[in-house]
Coordinates of C-alpha atoms in Angstrom, one line a residue:
Chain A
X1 CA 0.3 -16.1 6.4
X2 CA 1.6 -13.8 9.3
X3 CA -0.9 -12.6 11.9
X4 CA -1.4 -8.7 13.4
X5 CA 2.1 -7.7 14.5
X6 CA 2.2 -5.0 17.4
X7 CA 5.0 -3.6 18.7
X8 CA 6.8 -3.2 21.6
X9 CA 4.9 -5.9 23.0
X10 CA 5.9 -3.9 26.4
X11 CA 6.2 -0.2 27.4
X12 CA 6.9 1.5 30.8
X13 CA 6.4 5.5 30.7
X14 CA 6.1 8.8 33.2
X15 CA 2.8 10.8 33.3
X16 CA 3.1 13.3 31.0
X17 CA 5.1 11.4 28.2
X18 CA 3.3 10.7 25.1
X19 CA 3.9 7.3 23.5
X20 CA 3.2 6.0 19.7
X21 CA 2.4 1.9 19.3
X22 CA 2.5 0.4 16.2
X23 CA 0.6 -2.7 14.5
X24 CA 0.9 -4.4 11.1
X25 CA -1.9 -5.9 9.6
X26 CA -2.4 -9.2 7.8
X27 CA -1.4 -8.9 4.6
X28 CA -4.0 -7.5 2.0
X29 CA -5.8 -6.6 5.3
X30 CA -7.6 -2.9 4.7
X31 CA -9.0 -2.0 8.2
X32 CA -6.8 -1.6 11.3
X33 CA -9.1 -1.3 14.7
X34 CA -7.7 -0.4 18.1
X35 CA -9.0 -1.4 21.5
X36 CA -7.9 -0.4 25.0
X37 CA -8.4 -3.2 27.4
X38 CA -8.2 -2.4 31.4
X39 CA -9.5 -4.6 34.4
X40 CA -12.0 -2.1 35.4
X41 CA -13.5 -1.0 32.0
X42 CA -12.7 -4.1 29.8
X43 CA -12.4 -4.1 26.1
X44 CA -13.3 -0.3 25.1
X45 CA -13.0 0.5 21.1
X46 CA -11.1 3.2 20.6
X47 CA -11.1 3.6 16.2
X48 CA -11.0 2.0 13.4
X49 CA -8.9 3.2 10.4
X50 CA -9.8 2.1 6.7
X51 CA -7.8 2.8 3.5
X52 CA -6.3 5.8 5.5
X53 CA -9.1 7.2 7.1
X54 CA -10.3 6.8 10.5
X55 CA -13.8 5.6 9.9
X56 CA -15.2 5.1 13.7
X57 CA -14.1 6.7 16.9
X58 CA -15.0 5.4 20.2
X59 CA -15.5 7.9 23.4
X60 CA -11.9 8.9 24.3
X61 CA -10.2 12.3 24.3
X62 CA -8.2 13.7 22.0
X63 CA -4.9 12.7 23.5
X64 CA -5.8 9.3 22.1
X65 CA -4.9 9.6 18.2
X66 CA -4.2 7.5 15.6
X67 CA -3.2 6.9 11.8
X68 CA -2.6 4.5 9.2
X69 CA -0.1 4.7 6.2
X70 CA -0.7 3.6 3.0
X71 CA 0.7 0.0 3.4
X72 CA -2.0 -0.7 5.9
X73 CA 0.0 0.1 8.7
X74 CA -1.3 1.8 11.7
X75 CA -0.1 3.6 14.8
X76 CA -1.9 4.9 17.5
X77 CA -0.6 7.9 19.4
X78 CA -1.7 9.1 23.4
X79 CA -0.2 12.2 24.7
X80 CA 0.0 13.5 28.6
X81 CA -0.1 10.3 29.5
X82 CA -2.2 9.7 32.5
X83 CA -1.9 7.1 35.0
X84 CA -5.1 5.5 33.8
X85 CA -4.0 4.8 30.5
X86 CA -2.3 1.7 31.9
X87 CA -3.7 -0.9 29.6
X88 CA -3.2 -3.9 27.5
X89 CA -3.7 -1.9 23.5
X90 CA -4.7 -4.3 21.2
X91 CA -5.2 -4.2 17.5
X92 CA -6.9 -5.9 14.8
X93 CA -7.3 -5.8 11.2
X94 CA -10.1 -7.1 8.7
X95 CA -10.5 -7.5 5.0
X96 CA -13.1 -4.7 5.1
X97 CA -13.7 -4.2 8.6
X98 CA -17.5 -5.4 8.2
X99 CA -15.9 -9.1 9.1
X100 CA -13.7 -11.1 11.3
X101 CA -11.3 -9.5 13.3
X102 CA -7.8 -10.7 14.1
X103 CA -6.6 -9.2 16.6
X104 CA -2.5 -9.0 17.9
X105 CA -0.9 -9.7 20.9
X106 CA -1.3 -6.6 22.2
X107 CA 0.9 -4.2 23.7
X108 CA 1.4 -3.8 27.3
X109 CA 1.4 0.0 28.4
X110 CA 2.2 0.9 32.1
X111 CA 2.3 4.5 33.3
X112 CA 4.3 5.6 36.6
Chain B
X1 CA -25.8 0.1 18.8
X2 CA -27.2 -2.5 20.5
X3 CA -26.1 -3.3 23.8
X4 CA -25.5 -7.7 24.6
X5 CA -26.3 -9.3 28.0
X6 CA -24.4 -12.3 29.1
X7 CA -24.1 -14.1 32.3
X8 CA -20.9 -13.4 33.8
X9 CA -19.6 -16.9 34.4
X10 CA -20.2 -20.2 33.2
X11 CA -18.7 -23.9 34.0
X12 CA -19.1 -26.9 32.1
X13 CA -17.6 -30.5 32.4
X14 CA -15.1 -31.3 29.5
X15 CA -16.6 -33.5 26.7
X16 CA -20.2 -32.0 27.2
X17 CA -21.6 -28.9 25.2
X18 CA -21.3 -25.7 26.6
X19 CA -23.9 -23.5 25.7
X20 CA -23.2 -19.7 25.7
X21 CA -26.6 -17.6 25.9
X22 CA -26.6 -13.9 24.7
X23 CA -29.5 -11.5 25.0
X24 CA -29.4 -8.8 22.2
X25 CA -32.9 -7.3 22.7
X26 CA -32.0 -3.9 20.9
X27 CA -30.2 -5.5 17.7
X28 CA -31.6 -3.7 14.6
X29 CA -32.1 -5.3 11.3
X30 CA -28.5 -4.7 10.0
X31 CA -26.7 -5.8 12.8
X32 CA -25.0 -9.1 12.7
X33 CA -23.9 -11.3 16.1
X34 CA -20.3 -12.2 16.6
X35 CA -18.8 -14.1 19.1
X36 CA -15.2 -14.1 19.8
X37 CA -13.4 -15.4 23.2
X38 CA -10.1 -14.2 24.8
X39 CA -7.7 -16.8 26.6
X40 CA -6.0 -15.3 29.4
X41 CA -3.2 -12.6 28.2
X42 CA -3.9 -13.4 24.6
X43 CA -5.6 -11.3 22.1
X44 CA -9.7 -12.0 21.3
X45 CA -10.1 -15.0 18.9
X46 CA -13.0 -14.4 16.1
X47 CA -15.6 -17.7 16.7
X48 CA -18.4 -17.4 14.4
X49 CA -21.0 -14.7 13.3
X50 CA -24.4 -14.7 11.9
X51 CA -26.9 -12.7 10.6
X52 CA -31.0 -14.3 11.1
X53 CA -30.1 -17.8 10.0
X54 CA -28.1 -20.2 12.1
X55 CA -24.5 -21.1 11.8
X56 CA -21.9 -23.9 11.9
X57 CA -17.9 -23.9 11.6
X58 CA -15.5 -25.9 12.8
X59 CA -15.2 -24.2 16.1
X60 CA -18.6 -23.5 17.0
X61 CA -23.2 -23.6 16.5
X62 CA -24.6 -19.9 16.3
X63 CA -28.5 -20.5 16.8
X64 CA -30.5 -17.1 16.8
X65 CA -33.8 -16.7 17.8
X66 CA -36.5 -15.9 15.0
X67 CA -37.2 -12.6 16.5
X68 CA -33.1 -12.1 16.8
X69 CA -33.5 -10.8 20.1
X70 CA -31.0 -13.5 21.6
X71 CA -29.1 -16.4 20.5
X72 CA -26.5 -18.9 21.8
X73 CA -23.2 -20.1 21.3
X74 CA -22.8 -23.9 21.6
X75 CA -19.1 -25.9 21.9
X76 CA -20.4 -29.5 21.7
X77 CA -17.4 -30.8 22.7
X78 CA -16.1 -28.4 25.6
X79 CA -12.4 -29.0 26.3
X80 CA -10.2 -27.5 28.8
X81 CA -8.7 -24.9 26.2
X82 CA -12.1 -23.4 25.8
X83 CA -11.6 -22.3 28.8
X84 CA -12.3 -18.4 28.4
X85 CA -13.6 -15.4 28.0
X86 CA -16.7 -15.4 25.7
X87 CA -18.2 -12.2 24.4
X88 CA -21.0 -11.7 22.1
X89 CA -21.3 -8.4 20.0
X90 CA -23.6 -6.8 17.9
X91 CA -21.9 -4.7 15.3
X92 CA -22.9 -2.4 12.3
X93 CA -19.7 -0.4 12.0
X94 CA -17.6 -0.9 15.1
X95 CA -17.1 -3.9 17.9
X96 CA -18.5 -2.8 21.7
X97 CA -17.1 -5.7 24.1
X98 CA -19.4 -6.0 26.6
X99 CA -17.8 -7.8 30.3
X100 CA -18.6 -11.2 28.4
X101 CA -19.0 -14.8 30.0
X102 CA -15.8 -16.8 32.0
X103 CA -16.1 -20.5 30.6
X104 CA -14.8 -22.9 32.9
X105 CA -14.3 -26.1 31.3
X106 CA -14.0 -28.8 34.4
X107 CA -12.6 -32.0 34.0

């Protein structure tokens, strides 16, 4: 069975740019988490997304946004990027989202 | 949620257990304990989770306290690809990482 897929596994952008990330669940998976990961701050939750809806937010603005389509597919959305958004984004899907997580590669944001 | 306290690094010789302590004093009686662990530039691998009773798989011992205020993650055979990143979260609804423990499995 194929894992979380994320994509680009890399990303250079400008402040102000926005940028979209995408991550496919494992198959039959239902709920698509996302998490921000810096040196500084470490793993911060950002939301969790479950048969469409967003079902938990963490404590980020509202440039951070985020979907997920009917296949289980999710993106995740930040606007005006900011230098701090620099991050490794990871995602992670469960059957339910009240279990095990597996979580993808991650994507590699860096903001100049 | 309940907030998790772990020491922030760890070593261990390879071939002995390594055990992982985690102090949950908050956790309420619908929370559950999950460990995962993140190798360097990977994403966080899922270890083992329990609820009051304790628990075995193929990876990894959960032991929790009776009063669930704590509990500890054991590797009985520690090997130098556990070296890692262990964290330990209490969850209801949604996964806080705390800063975790660094393993350092010696030789």
């Amino acid at each position: 069975k194929a894992g979380v897929t994320q994509t680009p596994r890399y990303l250079i952008k400008t402040r102000g740019q926005q940028v979209t990330l995408s991550c496919s669940p494992i198959s039959g998976h239902r709920s698509v988490s996302w998490y921000q990961q810096t040196p500084g701050q470490g793993l911060q939750f950002l939301f969790e997304y479950f048969s469409e809806t967003q079902r938990n937010k963490g404590n980020f603005p509202g440039r951070f946004s985020g979907r997920q389509f009917s296949n289980s597919r999710s993106e995740m959305n930040v606007s005006t990027l900011e230098l701090g958004d620099s991050a490794l984004y990871l995602c992670a899907s469960s059957w339910a989202g009240g279990n095990e997580q597996f979580f993808g590669p991650g994507t590699r944001l860096t903001v100049l | 949620d309940a907030k998790t306290t772990q020491p922030p690094s760890m070593d261990c010789a390879e071939g002995r257990a390594a055990n992982l302590p985690c102090n949950h004093s908050t956790i309420s009686g619908n929370e559950y304990v999950y460990w995962y662990r993140q190798i360097h530039s990977q994403g966080p691998q899922y270890i083992i989770h329990g609820l009051k009773n304790n628990e075995t798989n193929e990876m990894a011992s959960l032991i929790i306290t009776e009063d669930r205020k704590s509990s500890t993650l054991i590797l009985p055979h520690a090997t130098l690809r556990d070296t890692a990143v262990y964290y330990c979260i209490v969850r209801v609804n949604d996964m806080r990482f705390g800063a975790g423990t660094r393993l350092t499995v010696k030789p």
